[in-house]
Structures are given as C-alpha cells and as structure tokens.
PDB file of C-alpha atoms in Angstrom:
ATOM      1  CA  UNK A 231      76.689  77.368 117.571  1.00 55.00           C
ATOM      2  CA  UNK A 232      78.549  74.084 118.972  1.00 70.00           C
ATOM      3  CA  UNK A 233      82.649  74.390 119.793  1.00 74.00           C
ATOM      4  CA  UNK A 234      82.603  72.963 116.193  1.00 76.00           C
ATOM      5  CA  UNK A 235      80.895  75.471 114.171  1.00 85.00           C
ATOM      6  CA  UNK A 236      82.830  78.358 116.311  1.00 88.00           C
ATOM      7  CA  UNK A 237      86.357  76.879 115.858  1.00 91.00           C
ATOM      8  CA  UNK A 238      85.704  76.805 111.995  1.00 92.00           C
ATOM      9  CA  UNK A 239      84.097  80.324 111.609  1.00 92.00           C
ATOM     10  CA  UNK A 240      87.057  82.204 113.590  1.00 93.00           C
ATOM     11  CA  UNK A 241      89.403  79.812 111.259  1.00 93.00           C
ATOM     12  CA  UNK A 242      87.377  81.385 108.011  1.00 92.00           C
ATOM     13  CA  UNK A 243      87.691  84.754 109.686  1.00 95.00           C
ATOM     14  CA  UNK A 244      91.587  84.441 110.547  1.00 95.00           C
ATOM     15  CA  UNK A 245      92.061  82.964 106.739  1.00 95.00           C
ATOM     16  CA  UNK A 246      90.542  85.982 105.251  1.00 95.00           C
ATOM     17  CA  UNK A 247      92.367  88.536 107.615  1.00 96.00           C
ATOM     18  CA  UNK A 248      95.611  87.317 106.260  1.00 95.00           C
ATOM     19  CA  UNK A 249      94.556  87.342 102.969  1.00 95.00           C
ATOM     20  CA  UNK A 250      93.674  91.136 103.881  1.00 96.00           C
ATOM     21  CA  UNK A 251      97.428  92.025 104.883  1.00 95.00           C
ATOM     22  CA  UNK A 252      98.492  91.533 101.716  1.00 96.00           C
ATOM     23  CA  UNK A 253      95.609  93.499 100.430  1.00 96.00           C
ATOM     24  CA  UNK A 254      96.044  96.046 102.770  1.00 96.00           C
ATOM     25  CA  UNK A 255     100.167  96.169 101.895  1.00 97.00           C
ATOM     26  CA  UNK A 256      99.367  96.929  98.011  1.00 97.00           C
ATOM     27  CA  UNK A 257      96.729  99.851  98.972  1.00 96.00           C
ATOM     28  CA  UNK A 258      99.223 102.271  98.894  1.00 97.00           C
ATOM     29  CA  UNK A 259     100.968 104.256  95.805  1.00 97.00           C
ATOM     30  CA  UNK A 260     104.111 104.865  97.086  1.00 98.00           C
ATOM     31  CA  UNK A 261     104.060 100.711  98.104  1.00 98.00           C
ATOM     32  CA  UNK A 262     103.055  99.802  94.708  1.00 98.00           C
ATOM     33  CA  UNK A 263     106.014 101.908  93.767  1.00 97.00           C
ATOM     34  CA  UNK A 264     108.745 100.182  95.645  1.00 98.00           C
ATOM     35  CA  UNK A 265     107.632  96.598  94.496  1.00 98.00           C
ATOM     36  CA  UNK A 266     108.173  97.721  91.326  1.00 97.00           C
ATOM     37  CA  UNK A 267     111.787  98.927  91.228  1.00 97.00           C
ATOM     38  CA  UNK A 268     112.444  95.970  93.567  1.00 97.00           C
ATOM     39  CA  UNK A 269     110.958  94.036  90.759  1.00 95.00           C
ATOM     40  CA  UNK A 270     114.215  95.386  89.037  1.00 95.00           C
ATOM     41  CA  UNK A 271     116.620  94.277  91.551  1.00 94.00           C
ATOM     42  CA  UNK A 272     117.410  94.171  95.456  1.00 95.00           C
ATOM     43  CA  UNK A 273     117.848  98.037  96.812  1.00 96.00           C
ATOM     44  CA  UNK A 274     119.281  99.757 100.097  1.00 96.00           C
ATOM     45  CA  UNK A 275     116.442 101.859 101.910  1.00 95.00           C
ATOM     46  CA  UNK A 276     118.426 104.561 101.234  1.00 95.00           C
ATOM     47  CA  UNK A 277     118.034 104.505  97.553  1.00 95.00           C
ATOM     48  CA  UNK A 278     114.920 103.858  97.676  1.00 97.00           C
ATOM     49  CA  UNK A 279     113.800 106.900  99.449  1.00 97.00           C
ATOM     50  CA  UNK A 280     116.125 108.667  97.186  1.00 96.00           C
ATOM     51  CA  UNK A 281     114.632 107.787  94.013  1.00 95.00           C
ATOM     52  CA  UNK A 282     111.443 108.272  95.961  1.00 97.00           C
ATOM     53  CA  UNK A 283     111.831 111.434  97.547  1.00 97.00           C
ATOM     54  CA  UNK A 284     110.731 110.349 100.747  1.00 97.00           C
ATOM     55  CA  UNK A 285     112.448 109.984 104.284  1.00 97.00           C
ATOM     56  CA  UNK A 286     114.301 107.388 104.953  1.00 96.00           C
ATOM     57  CA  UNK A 287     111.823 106.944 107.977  1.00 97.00           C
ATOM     58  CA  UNK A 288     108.865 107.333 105.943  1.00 98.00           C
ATOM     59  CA  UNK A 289     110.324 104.618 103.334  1.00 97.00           C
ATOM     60  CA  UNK A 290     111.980 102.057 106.023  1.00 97.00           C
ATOM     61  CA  UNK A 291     107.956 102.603 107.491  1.00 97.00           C
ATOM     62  CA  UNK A 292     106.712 101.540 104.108  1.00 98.00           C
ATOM     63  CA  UNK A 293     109.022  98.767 103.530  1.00 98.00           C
ATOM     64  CA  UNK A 294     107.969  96.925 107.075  1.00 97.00           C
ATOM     65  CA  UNK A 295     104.349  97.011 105.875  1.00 97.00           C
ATOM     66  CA  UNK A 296     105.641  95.089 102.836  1.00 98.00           C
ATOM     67  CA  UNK A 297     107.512  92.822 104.540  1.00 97.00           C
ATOM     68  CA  UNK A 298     104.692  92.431 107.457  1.00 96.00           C
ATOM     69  CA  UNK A 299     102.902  90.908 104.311  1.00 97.00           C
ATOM     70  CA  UNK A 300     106.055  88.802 103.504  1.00 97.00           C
ATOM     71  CA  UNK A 301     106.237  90.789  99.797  1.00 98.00           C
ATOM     72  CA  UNK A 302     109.766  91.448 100.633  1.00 98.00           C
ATOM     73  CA  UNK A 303     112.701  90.035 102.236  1.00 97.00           C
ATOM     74  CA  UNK A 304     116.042  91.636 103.266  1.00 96.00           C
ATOM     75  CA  UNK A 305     119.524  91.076 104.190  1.00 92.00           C
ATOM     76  CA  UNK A 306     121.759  93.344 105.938  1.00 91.00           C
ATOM     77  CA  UNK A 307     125.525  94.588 104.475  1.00 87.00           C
ATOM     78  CA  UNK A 308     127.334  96.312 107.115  1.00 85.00           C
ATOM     79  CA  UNK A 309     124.851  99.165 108.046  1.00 85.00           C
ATOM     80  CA  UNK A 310     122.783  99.235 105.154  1.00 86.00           C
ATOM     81  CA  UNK A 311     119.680  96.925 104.956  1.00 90.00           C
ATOM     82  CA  UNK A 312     119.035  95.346 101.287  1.00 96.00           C
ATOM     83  CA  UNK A 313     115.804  94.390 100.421  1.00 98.00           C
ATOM     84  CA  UNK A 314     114.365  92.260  97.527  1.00 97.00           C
ATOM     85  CA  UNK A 315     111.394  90.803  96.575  1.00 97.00           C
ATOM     86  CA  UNK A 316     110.027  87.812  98.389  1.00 97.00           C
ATOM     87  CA  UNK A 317     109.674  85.868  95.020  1.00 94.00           C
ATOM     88  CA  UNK A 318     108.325  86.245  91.232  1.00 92.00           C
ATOM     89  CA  UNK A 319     105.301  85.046  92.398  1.00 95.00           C
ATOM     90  CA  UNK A 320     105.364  88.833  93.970  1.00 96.00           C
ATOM     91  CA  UNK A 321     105.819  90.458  90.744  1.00 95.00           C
ATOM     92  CA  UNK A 322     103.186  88.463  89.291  1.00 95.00           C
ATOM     93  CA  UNK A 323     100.748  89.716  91.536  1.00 96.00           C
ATOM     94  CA  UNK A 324     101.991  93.682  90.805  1.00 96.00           C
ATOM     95  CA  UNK A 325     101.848  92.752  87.073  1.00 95.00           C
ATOM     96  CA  UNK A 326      98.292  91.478  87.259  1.00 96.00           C
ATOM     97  CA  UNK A 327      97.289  94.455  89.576  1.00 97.00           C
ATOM     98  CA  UNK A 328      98.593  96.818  86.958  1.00 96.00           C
ATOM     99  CA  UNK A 329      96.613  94.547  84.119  1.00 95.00           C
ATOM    100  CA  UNK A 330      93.881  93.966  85.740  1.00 97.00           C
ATOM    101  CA  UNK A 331      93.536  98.067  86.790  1.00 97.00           C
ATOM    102  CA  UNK A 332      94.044  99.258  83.132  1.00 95.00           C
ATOM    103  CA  UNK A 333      91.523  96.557  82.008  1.00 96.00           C
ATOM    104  CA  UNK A 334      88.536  97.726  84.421  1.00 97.00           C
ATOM    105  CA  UNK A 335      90.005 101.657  84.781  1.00 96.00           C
ATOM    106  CA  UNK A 336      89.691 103.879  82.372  1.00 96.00           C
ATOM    107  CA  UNK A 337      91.454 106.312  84.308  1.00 97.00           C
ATOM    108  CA  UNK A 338      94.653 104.447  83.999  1.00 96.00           C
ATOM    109  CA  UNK A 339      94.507 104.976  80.414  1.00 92.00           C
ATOM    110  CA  UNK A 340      94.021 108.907  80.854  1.00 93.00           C
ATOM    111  CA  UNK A 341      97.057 108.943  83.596  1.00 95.00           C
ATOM    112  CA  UNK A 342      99.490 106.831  81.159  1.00 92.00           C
ATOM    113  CA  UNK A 343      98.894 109.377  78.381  1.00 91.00           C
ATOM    114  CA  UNK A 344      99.600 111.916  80.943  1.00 91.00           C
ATOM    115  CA  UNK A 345     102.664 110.366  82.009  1.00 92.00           C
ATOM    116  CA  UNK A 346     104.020 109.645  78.709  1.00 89.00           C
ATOM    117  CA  UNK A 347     103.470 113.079  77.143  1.00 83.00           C
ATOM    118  CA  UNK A 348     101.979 114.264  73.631  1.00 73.00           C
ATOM    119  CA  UNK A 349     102.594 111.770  70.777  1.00 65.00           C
ATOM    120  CA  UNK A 350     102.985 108.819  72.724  1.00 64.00           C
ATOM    121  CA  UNK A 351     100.125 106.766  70.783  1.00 63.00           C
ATOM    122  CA  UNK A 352     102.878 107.443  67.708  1.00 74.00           C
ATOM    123  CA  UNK A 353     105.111 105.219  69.825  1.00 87.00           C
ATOM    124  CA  UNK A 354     105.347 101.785  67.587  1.00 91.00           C
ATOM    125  CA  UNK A 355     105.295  98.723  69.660  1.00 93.00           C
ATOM    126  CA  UNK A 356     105.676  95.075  69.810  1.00 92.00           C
ATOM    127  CA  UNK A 357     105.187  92.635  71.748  1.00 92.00           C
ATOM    128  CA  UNK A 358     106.611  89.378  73.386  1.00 92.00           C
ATOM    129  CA  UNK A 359     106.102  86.742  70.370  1.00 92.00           C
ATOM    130  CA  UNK A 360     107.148  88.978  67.880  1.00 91.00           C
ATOM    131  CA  UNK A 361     110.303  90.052  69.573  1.00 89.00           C
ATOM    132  CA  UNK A 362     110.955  86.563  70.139  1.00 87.00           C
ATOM    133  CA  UNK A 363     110.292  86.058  66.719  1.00 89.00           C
ATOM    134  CA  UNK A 364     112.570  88.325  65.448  1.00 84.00           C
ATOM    135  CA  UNK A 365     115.366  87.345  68.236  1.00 82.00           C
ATOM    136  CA  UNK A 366     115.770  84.035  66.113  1.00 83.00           C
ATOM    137  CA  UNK A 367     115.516  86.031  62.864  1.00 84.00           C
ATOM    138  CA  UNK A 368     118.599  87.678  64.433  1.00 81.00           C
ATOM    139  CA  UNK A 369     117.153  90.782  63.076  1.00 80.00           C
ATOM    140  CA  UNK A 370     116.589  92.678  66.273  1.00 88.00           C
ATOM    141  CA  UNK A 371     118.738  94.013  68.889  1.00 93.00           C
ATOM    142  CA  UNK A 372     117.169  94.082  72.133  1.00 96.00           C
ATOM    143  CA  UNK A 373     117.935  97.564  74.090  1.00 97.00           C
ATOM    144  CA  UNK A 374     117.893  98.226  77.823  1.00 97.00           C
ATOM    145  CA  UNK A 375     116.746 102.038  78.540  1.00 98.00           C
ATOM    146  CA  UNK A 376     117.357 101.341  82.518  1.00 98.00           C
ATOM    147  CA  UNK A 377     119.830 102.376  84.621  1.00 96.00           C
ATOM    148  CA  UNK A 378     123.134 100.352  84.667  1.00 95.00           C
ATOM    149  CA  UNK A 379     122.690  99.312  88.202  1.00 94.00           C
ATOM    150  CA  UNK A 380     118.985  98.074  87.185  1.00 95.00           C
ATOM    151  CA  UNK A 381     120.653  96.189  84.157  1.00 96.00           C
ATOM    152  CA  UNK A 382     123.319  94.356  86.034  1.00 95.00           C
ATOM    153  CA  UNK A 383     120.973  93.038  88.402  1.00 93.00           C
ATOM    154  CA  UNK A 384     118.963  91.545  85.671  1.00 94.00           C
ATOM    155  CA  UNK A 385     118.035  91.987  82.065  1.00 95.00           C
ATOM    156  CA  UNK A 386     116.258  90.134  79.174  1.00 94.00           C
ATOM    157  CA  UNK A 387     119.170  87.487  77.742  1.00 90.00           C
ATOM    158  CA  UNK A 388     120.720  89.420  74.770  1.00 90.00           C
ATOM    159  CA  UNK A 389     120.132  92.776  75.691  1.00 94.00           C
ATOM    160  CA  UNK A 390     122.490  95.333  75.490  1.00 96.00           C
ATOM    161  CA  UNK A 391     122.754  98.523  78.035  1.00 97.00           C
ATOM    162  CA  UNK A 392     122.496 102.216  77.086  1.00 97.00           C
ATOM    163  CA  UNK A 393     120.844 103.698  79.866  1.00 97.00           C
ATOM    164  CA  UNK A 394     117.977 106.494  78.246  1.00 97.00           C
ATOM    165  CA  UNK A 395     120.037 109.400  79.805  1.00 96.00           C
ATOM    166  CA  UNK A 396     122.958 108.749  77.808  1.00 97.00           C
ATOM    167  CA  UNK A 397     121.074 107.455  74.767  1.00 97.00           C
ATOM    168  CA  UNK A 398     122.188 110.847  72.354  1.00 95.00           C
ATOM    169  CA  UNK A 399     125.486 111.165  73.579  1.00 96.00           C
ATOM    170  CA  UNK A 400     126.058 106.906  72.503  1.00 96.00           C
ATOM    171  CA  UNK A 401     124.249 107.056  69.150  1.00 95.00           C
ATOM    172  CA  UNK A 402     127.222 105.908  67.886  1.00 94.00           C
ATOM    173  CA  UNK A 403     126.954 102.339  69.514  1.00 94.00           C
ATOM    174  CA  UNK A 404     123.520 101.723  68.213  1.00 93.00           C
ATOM    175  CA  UNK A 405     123.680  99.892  64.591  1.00 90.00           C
ATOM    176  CA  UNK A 406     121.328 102.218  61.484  1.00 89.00           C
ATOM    177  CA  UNK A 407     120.773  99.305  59.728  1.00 88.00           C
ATOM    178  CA  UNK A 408     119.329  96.954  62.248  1.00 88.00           C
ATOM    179  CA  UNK A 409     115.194  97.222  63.956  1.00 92.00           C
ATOM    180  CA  UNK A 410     115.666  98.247  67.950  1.00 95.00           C
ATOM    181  CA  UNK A 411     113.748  97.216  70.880  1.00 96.00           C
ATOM    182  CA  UNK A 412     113.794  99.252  73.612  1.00 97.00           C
ATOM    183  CA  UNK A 413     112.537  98.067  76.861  1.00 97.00           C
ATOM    184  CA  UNK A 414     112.678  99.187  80.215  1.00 97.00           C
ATOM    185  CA  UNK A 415     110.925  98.704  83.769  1.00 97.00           C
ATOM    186  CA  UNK A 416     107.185  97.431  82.950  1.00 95.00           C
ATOM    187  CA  UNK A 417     104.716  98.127  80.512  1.00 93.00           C
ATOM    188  CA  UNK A 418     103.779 101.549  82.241  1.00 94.00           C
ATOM    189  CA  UNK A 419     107.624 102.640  82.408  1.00 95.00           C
ATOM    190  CA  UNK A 420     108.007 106.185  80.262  1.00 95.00           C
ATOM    191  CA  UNK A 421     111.771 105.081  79.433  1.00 96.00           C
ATOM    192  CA  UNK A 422     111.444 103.262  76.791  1.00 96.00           C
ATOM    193  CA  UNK A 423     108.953 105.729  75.171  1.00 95.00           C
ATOM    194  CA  UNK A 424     111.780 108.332  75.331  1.00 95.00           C
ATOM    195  CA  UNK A 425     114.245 105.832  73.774  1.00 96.00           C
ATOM    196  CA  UNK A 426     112.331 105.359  70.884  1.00 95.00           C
ATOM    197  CA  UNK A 427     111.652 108.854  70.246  1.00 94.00           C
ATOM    198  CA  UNK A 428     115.053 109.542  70.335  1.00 94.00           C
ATOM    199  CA  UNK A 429     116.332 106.757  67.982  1.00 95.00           C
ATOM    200  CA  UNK A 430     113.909 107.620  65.515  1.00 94.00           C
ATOM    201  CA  UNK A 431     114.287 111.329  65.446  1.00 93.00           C
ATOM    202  CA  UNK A 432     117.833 110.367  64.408  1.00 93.00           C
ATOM    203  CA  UNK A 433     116.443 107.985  61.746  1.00 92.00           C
ATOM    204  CA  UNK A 434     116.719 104.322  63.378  1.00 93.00           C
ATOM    205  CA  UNK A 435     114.206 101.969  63.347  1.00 93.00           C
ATOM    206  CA  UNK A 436     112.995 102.025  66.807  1.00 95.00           C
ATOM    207  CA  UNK A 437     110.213 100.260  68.186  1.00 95.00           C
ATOM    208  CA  UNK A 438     108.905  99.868  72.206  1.00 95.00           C
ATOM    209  CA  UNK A 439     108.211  96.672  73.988  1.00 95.00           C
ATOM    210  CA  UNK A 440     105.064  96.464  75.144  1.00 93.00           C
ATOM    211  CA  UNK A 441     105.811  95.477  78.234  1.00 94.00           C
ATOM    212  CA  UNK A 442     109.095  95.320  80.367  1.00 95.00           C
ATOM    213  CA  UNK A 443     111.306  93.287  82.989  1.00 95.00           C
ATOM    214  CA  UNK A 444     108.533  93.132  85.903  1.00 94.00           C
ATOM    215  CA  UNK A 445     106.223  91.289  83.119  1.00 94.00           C
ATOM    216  CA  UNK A 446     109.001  89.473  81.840  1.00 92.00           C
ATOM    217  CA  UNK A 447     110.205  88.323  84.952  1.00 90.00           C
ATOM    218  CA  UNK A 448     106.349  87.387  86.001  1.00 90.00           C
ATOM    219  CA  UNK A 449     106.116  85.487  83.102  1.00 88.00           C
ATOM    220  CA  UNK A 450     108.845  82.853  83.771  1.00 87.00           C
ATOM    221  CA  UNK A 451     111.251  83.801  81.171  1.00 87.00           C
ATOM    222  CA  UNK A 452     115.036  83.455  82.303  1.00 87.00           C
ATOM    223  CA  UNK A 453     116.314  86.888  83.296  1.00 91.00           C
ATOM    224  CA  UNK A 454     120.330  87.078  83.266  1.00 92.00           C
ATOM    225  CA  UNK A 455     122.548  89.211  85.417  1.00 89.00           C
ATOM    226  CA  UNK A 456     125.679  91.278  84.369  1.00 79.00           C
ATOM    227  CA  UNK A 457     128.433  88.162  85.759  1.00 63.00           C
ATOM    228  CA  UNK A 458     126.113  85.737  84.120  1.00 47.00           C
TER     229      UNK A 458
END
C-alpha cells in the first residue's frame, strides 16, 4: 500500500473504533438502566446507585463509561456530582434500541409480560395521536405515575402529578367522570400499568400510554418543568 492508501485505512479503522465506544457503552444492563432514568431528569451518583442497588463505586464506574462515550455530561454541586444526559439525541438512540430490540426479540416480549405481571394484556392503551386528539377534545386528563422529583424535572405539558405509590390514598383528586391517561417513564415502565389497574378497580376510566417521557422527549415534543 502507498502512504495514501495506509493513512485512509487507519482513518476507516479509527472512525469505526469510535463508533464502537458508544456501542460498547450501551452493552451493558445496568448502563442501559441509568440512561433511562437520566432520560427523566439530571441525578446525583448517589441516587442513582440507590435506586440501583449498586455501590456508589460500582455506579460512579458505570457512569465514566457513559460519559467516556460522551452519553452523559455532569456538573458538580458542592460534593455531589450531577449528571444528565448529553442531549435528546441520547434518548433517541435508547428509545430506538428498546424499539428496535422488541421488534427483532421475541424475548423482550416474554420479559415485559414478566415484568408487568398477570393481566397486563387487559391493560387498555393509547397512543400519541389519540391522546393528542383527545387533549384538544379537552376530554382527557393526562396523569403522571412518576415520582415527584421525576415530574418536576420534566413532564408532558398538562399533566398532572400523583405519583403511583400514593395513587389509592389521592383517589379523591382524580375526576370519575373524565377518561385518564396514565403515563410514566417509557413504554417498558410497569408504573403506569399499576395506575391503571388501580383507577379502574375503583371504577374510572383509565387507560395507559403506550409509551412514556423517554419516547416523548425523543420525539421532539416540548417537555415542561415544575417552575415552567
């Protein structure tokens, strides 16, 4: 080979080794994981290894590989270090792993069955365009299942909180004569399945959206925050 030829091949080489890091970044559960509650807003590595149930070593370990692959970013509070995702563009690419998985994997289909628990096929559910749909009917209120700390950091415009915990005890708050959304972290998120069960074991109209904030947020739809 001339100079030329050589200069090019290590360049194709080097090109496809960095397209490997962020390949190599995703191959990992407990990665895939952490992009998506990042997905739902910026967290401390504490937390994360809390919600985890990992080491704060183990997950801080974790988290470099991310941000080796520039996935993440972080900023630092005092002693705690905060860290985000790099961009939507990075929850795209989780959303499209996770479509492009339960497209090609049948096994994905088995494990979310598993995950949800018996009778989750009896689960109504609706998606995007016909929430939309019924957002300008006005006949739909939209219902956050998350956390409150998830929810302030961003949530579908509209939405109102009751985190799924605390569902029964606020009945009260949600309206009988009115169809509810519930929605949660992403389309394989088993919050929003309990929601709904509960609502309509105490006779609302409940329904699940089939998909959640990572896909919404993906998408390019405006996502407001609790001071917005």
């Amino acid at each position: 080979m001339n100079s030329g030829t050589d200069v090019r091949e290590a360049g194709r080489a080097e090109l496809w080794g960095e397209f490997a890091r962020v390949g190599k970044a995703l191959g990992s559960p407990t990665r895939l994981q952490m992009l998506d509650l990042l997905a739902q807003g910026q967290r401390s590595v504490e937390s994360l290894a809390q919600i985890l149930g990992l080491g704060v070593s183990t997950t801080s370990a974790h988290l470099q590989t991310l941000k080796r692959a520039q996935l993440v970013r972080t900023h630092r509070v005092k002693n705690h270090v905060f860290y985000a995702l790099a961009g939507d563009d990075v929850a795209a690419l989780l959303s499209l792993v996770q479509r492009v998985a339960g497209t090609h994997l049948a096994e994905v289909e088995r494990a979310w069955h598993h995950f949800a628990g018996p009778g989750q096929g009896e689960v109504e559910e609706v998606d995007r365009a016909e929430l939309l749909a019924r957002l300008d009917e006005g006949s739909a209120l939209v219902l956050d299942v998350r956390p409150e700390a998830e929810f302030a950091a961003g949530h579908l415009p509209g939405a109102v909180s009751i985190p799924v915990d605390e569902l029964t005890r606020r009945l009260d708050e949600v309206p009988e004569d009115a169809d509810i959304v519930a929605y949660c972290r992403g389309d394989y998120c088993v919050m929003a399945v309990d929601a709904v069960r509960v609502l309509r074991s105490h006779g609302r109209r409940a329904y699940r959206l089939n998909e959640g904030l990572l896909e919404w947020r993906a998408s390019g739809h405006p996502v407001h925050t609790a001071s917005a």
